Amino acid sequence: MTHRILILGGTTEARELAARLAVGLNTEVVLSLAGRTSEPMQYPVPVRIGGFGGPAGLADYIGERRIDLLIDATHPFSAQMSRHAAIAATETGVPFFKLCRAAWQKTEGDFWTDASSIADAVGKLGKNKRSVFVTLGRQELAPLSSAPHHSYLVRSVDPIDPPLAVPEARYIQARGPFALATERELLAGEKIDAILAKNSGGDATYAKIHAARELGIEVVLVRRPVHQDVETVDNMKDAVSLAHQRLASAA
Ligand code: NAP
């Protein structure tokens, strides 16, 4: 009997989990991407791209493809997709869990300002001009135009087009992981005095937080959206083992 697994991805963890589960005998893994990144990474399993058309569309896909296990391994800020996955899993009864890396925790020496949203974070940069390093997705930058008095250095995977409607903005295109030494050099060299980021968690983009701590730079950090009450694991080992358990009990 072949087990069909659908992984909702867009993250490093989704890619790694797909590779781990695909090596199992009689396992077919499909990884789903929203299709926002113009040059997605290479994946070790077949990939499907684009929205499903809401929870009902995802439920149809699960039924039509006879999916045996659904894993939500989307980004911690992909609240809508996670909500849709939970609804579709309930509707179809497909075994389901979520893989979500743990949030970063404040440690001694961190100078963090908590924000509930990106707009809130921009407001918390204050009225005086700051030199701000921004590490948000390109679709999340609109609130920056409400604070045109700051100077922004924006780092993103895809180019920012059109550019921000603010007088001082520069852009860097780069994909993590980022090393501590280079982050330290960037922050110090650019005389950054605030970072605007999401609490994405994980190692790949943590170096900026570490470098900010060393340099005494404020990090205005957008907290995560609240997720549904879904069984969640935060590491690869538990995700692989739970996937096998769920498939075994379904069989
Ligand atoms: P979202 O707002 O949760 O999703 C919006 C819609 O996109 C979903 O309703 C769904 O459309 C489609 N979608 C999202 N993920 C999908 C997937 N894996 N497969 C198929 N369709 C998918 O999420 P988002 O707009 O993708 O991202 C929201 C936040 O997450 C942003 O903060 C973004 O920066 C962050 N994010 C970060 C990374 C990263 O750093 N690696 C990757 C992704 C997202 P339908 O309703 O039509 O099914």
Short mmCIF file of C-alpha atoms and ligand atoms in Angstrom, two decimals:
data_model
loop_
_atom_site.label_atom_id
_atom_site.label_comp_id
_atom_site.label_asym_id
_atom_site.label_seq_id
_atom_site.Cartn_x
_atom_site.Cartn_y
_atom_site.Cartn_z
CA MET A 1 0.00 0.00 0.00
CA THR A 2 1.33 3.43 -0.95
CA HIS A 3 1.05 6.26 1.57
CA ARG A 4 0.49 9.69 0.11
CA ILE A 5 1.73 12.62 2.14
CA LEU A 6 1.01 16.27 1.40
CA ILE A 7 3.39 18.76 3.03
CA LEU A 8 2.47 22.43 3.00
CA GLY A 9 5.80 24.15 2.66
CA GLY A 10 7.77 27.21 1.87
CA THR A 11 10.22 26.62 4.72
CA THR A 12 13.56 24.88 5.13
CA GLU A 13 11.90 22.46 7.53
CA ALA A 14 9.28 21.45 4.96
CA ARG A 15 12.01 20.69 2.46
CA GLU A 16 14.00 18.62 4.92
CA LEU A 17 10.95 16.74 6.15
CA ALA A 18 9.95 15.94 2.57
CA ALA A 19 13.40 14.49 1.92
CA ARG A 20 13.27 12.39 5.11
CA LEU A 21 9.79 11.01 4.48
CA ALA A 22 10.37 10.34 0.78
CA VAL A 23 13.02 7.70 1.52
CA GLY A 24 10.38 5.44 3.13
CA LEU A 25 9.19 2.44 1.15
CA ASN A 26 5.79 2.94 -0.47
CA THR A 27 5.68 6.62 0.35
CA GLU A 28 4.78 9.37 -2.09
CA VAL A 29 5.40 12.89 -0.89
CA VAL A 30 4.13 16.04 -2.57
CA LEU A 31 5.26 19.42 -1.38
CA SER A 32 3.00 22.43 -1.86
CA LEU A 33 4.24 26.01 -2.26
CA ALA A 34 2.30 29.26 -2.41
CA GLY A 35 4.44 30.32 -5.38
CA ARG A 36 5.51 33.72 -4.07
CA THR A 37 9.26 33.31 -4.49
CA SER A 38 10.42 33.88 -8.04
CA GLU A 39 13.26 31.37 -7.76
CA PRO A 40 12.20 28.67 -5.31
CA MET A 41 14.81 26.31 -3.96
CA GLN A 42 15.29 22.85 -5.46
CA TYR A 43 13.12 20.22 -3.82
CA PRO A 44 13.79 16.49 -3.39
CA VAL A 45 10.14 15.53 -4.11
CA PRO A 46 7.44 16.55 -6.62
CA VAL A 47 6.20 20.09 -6.01
CA ARG A 48 2.84 21.65 -6.72
CA ILE A 49 2.58 25.44 -6.80
CA GLY A 50 -0.23 27.90 -6.03
CA GLY A 51 -3.17 28.31 -3.67
CA PHE A 52 -5.82 25.59 -3.37
CA GLY A 53 -8.71 28.04 -3.37
CA GLY A 54 -9.39 28.15 0.37
CA PRO A 55 -10.13 25.29 2.79
CA ALA A 56 -12.71 23.74 0.45
CA GLY A 57 -10.17 23.62 -2.39
CA LEU A 58 -7.62 21.98 -0.12
CA ALA A 59 -10.23 19.46 1.09
CA ASP A 60 -11.03 18.60 -2.54
CA TYR A 61 -7.34 18.13 -3.30
CA ILE A 62 -6.96 15.81 -0.29
CA GLY A 63 -9.95 13.75 -1.40
CA GLU A 64 -9.05 13.61 -5.10
CA ARG A 65 -5.42 12.66 -4.49
CA ARG A 66 -6.34 10.27 -1.68
CA ILE A 67 -3.90 11.92 0.71
CA ASP A 68 -3.19 9.81 3.82
CA LEU A 69 -1.37 12.44 5.86
CA LEU A 70 -1.36 16.24 5.78
CA ILE A 71 1.52 18.12 7.39
CA ASP A 72 1.44 21.88 7.82
CA ALA A 73 5.09 22.94 7.67
CA THR A 74 4.43 26.50 6.52
CA HIS A 75 6.16 29.55 7.93
CA PRO A 76 5.13 30.52 11.50
CA PHE A 77 3.60 33.71 10.04
CA SER A 78 1.53 31.88 7.40
CA ALA A 79 -1.57 32.14 9.58
CA GLN A 80 -4.12 31.90 6.82
CA MET A 81 -2.71 28.77 5.23
CA SER A 82 -2.42 27.12 8.66
CA ARG A 83 -6.04 27.98 9.45
CA HIS A 84 -7.18 26.57 6.11
CA ALA A 85 -5.18 23.38 6.67
CA ALA A 86 -6.79 22.81 10.07
CA ILE A 87 -10.28 23.31 8.62
CA ALA A 88 -9.62 21.01 5.65
CA ALA A 89 -8.18 18.32 7.94
CA THR A 90 -11.29 18.43 10.13
CA GLU A 91 -13.59 18.30 7.12
CA THR A 92 -11.84 15.39 5.44
CA GLY A 93 -10.72 13.56 8.58
CA VAL A 94 -7.22 13.14 7.14
CA PRO A 95 -4.50 12.59 9.79
CA PHE A 96 -2.86 15.96 10.34
CA PHE A 97 -0.22 17.75 12.38
CA LYS A 98 1.88 20.89 12.26
CA LEU A 99 5.65 21.31 12.23
CA CYS A 100 6.58 24.77 13.50
CA ARG A 101 9.98 25.85 14.72
CA ALA A 102 10.09 27.41 18.18
CA ALA A 103 10.02 31.19 18.52
CA TRP A 104 13.21 33.00 19.54
CA GLN A 105 13.36 33.68 23.26
CA LYS A 106 14.77 36.85 24.73
CA THR A 107 18.11 36.35 26.44
CA GLU A 108 20.32 38.52 28.66
CA GLY A 109 21.58 41.55 26.75
CA ASP A 110 18.78 41.55 24.17
CA PHE A 111 17.10 44.91 23.63
CA TRP A 112 13.77 43.84 22.14
CA THR A 113 10.60 45.81 21.62
CA ASP A 114 7.54 43.63 21.19
CA ALA A 115 5.12 44.46 18.36
CA SER A 116 1.74 42.95 17.53
CA SER A 117 1.94 43.65 13.79
CA ILE A 118 4.23 45.23 11.24
CA ALA A 119 2.28 48.51 11.42
CA ASP A 120 2.69 48.46 15.21
CA ALA A 121 6.42 47.77 14.82
CA VAL A 122 6.86 50.70 12.42
CA GLY A 123 5.10 52.99 14.92
CA LYS A 124 7.43 51.78 17.67
CA LEU A 125 10.49 52.98 15.75
CA GLY A 126 9.49 56.41 17.05
CA LYS A 127 9.38 59.98 15.79
CA ASN A 128 13.11 60.59 15.48
CA LYS A 129 15.02 59.44 12.42
CA ARG A 130 16.51 55.95 12.78
CA SER A 131 18.72 53.86 10.55
CA VAL A 132 16.63 50.70 10.28
CA PHE A 133 17.57 47.26 8.99
CA VAL A 134 14.39 45.62 7.73
CA THR A 135 14.11 41.87 7.22
CA LEU A 136 10.49 41.45 6.16
CA GLY A 137 8.97 39.79 3.12
CA ARG A 138 8.51 42.02 0.09
CA GLN A 139 4.71 41.85 0.46
CA GLU A 140 4.88 43.18 4.01
CA LEU A 141 6.63 46.50 3.49
CA ALA A 142 3.69 48.84 2.84
CA PRO A 143 3.47 50.06 6.50
CA LEU A 144 6.99 51.53 6.20
CA SER A 145 5.58 54.33 4.07
CA SER A 146 3.73 55.61 7.15
CA ALA A 147 7.14 56.48 8.66
CA PRO A 148 9.06 58.11 5.80
CA HIS A 149 11.41 59.96 8.19
CA HIS A 150 13.57 56.84 8.78
CA SER A 151 16.35 55.53 6.60
CA TYR A 152 15.70 51.89 5.62
CA LEU A 153 18.01 49.11 4.52
CA VAL A 154 15.75 46.29 3.35
CA ARG A 155 16.96 42.73 2.87
CA SER A 156 14.73 40.31 1.00
CA VAL A 157 14.92 37.14 -1.08
CA ASP A 158 13.16 38.68 -4.07
CA PRO A 159 13.71 42.20 -5.42
CA ILE A 160 11.50 44.97 -4.05
CA ASP A 161 9.59 46.23 -7.04
CA PRO A 162 8.18 48.87 -7.04
CA PRO A 163 10.54 50.49 -4.52
CA LEU A 164 9.21 51.84 -1.22
CA ALA A 165 7.49 55.21 -1.23
CA VAL A 166 10.01 56.72 1.21
CA PRO A 167 12.93 59.08 0.53
CA GLU A 168 15.68 56.89 2.01
CA ALA A 169 15.60 53.19 1.22
CA ARG A 170 18.26 50.84 -0.02
CA TYR A 171 17.90 47.17 -0.85
CA ILE A 172 19.92 43.99 -0.46
CA GLN A 173 18.85 40.74 -2.06
CA ALA A 174 19.99 37.66 -0.16
CA ARG A 175 18.76 34.30 1.05
CA GLY A 176 19.80 32.86 4.43
CA PRO A 177 21.38 31.25 6.28
CA PHE A 178 23.35 34.27 7.49
CA ALA A 179 26.54 34.08 9.58
CA LEU A 180 27.18 36.06 12.75
CA ALA A 181 30.38 37.69 11.47
CA THR A 182 28.73 39.03 8.32
CA GLU A 183 25.65 40.24 10.20
CA ARG A 184 27.84 42.03 12.73
CA GLU A 185 29.82 43.66 9.94
CA LEU A 186 26.66 44.72 8.10
CA LEU A 187 24.98 46.24 11.17
CA ALA A 188 28.11 48.07 12.32
CA GLY A 189 29.20 49.13 8.81
CA GLU A 190 25.76 50.56 7.98
CA LYS A 191 25.45 52.24 11.41
CA ILE A 192 22.12 50.49 11.97
CA ASP A 193 20.36 51.55 15.18
CA ALA A 194 17.18 49.46 14.92
CA ILE A 195 16.15 46.17 13.34
CA LEU A 196 12.61 45.51 12.20
CA ALA A 197 11.93 41.77 12.00
CA LYS A 198 9.43 39.00 12.65
CA ASN A 199 9.98 36.41 15.35
CA SER A 200 10.44 33.69 12.76
CA GLY A 201 12.53 31.43 15.00
CA GLY A 202 15.11 28.94 13.70
CA ASP A 203 18.83 29.20 13.11
CA ALA A 204 19.02 30.49 9.55
CA THR A 205 18.19 34.12 10.37
CA TYR A 206 19.07 34.26 14.07
CA ALA A 207 22.55 35.74 13.54
CA LYS A 208 21.12 39.27 13.18
CA ILE A 209 19.51 38.94 16.61
CA HIS A 210 22.78 37.73 18.11
CA ALA A 211 24.76 40.51 16.41
CA ALA A 212 22.23 43.11 17.60
CA ARG A 213 22.70 41.89 21.18
CA GLU A 214 26.47 42.27 20.89
CA LEU A 215 26.19 45.74 19.39
CA GLY A 216 23.39 46.97 21.71
CA ILE A 217 20.96 47.53 18.83
CA GLU A 218 17.22 47.59 19.42
CA VAL A 219 15.21 44.86 17.70
CA VAL A 220 11.55 45.67 17.10
CA LEU A 221 10.18 42.18 16.83
CA VAL A 222 6.75 41.28 15.48
CA ARG A 223 5.25 38.51 17.55
CA ARG A 224 3.73 35.45 15.89
CA PRO A 225 0.10 35.11 14.96
CA VAL A 226 -1.89 32.80 17.21
CA HIS A 227 -2.44 29.39 15.69
CA GLN A 228 -5.29 26.93 16.09
CA ASP A 229 -5.18 24.23 18.67
CA VAL A 230 -3.46 21.68 16.44
CA GLU A 231 -0.99 18.98 17.46
CA THR A 232 2.37 20.62 16.84
CA VAL A 233 5.99 19.47 16.91
CA ASP A 234 8.93 21.86 16.73
CA ASN A 235 11.74 19.62 15.47
CA MET A 236 12.54 17.25 12.65
CA LYS A 237 13.02 14.10 14.72
CA ASP A 238 9.56 14.39 16.29
CA ALA A 239 8.00 15.28 12.94
CA VAL A 240 9.39 12.17 11.24
CA SER A 241 8.36 9.93 14.10
CA LEU A 242 4.84 11.41 14.33
CA ALA A 243 4.39 11.03 10.55
CA HIS A 244 5.25 7.33 10.78
CA GLN A 245 2.94 6.87 13.78
CA ARG A 246 0.04 8.56 12.03
CA LEU A 247 0.50 6.51 8.86
CA ALA A 248 0.77 3.30 10.85
CA SER A 249 -2.42 3.96 12.80
CA ALA A 250 -4.28 5.00 9.65
CA ALA A 251 -3.24 1.73 7.96
P1 NAP B 1 -0.78 32.95 4.19
O1 NAP B 1 -1.23 34.36 4.31
O2 NAP B 1 -0.99 32.05 5.31
O3 NAP B 1 -1.37 32.31 2.83
C1 NAP B 1 -2.10 33.05 1.89
C2 NAP B 1 -2.63 32.12 0.85
O4 NAP B 1 -1.54 31.64 0.04
C3 NAP B 1 -3.27 30.84 1.39
O5 NAP B 1 -4.61 31.05 1.77
C4 NAP B 1 -3.13 29.90 0.22
O6 NAP B 1 -4.06 30.19 -0.80
C5 NAP B 1 -1.76 30.29 -0.32
N1 NAP B 1 -0.70 29.48 0.28
C6 NAP B 1 0.12 29.79 1.32
N2 NAP B 1 0.98 28.81 1.55
C7 NAP B 1 0.71 27.85 0.65
C8 NAP B 1 1.28 26.57 0.38
N3 NAP B 1 2.31 26.09 1.07
N4 NAP B 1 0.74 25.84 -0.66
C9 NAP B 1 -0.30 26.32 -1.37
N5 NAP B 1 -0.86 27.52 -1.16
C10 NAP B 1 -0.36 28.27 -0.17
O7 NAP B 1 0.73 32.87 3.96
P2 NAP B 1 1.73 33.67 3.06
O8 NAP B 1 1.02 34.83 2.40
O9 NAP B 1 2.39 32.65 2.21
O10 NAP B 1 2.78 34.21 4.10
C11 NAP B 1 2.42 34.95 5.24
C12 NAP B 1 3.65 35.22 6.09
O11 NAP B 1 4.57 34.13 6.14
C13 NAP B 1 4.44 36.40 5.65
O12 NAP B 1 4.86 36.99 6.86
C14 NAP B 1 5.62 35.78 4.92
O13 NAP B 1 6.76 36.60 4.92
C15 NAP B 1 5.84 34.56 5.73
N6 NAP B 1 6.51 33.52 4.95
C16 NAP B 1 7.84 33.38 5.05
C17 NAP B 1 8.49 32.40 4.35
C18 NAP B 1 9.96 32.21 4.51
O14 NAP B 1 10.61 33.07 5.05
N7 NAP B 1 10.50 31.08 4.11
C19 NAP B 1 7.79 31.56 3.50
C20 NAP B 1 6.41 31.73 3.38
C21 NAP B 1 5.79 32.72 4.12
P3 NAP B 1 -5.46 29.41 -0.92
O15 NAP B 1 -6.35 29.97 0.15
O16 NAP B 1 -5.91 29.74 -2.30
O17 NAP B 1 -5.20 27.94 -0.74
#
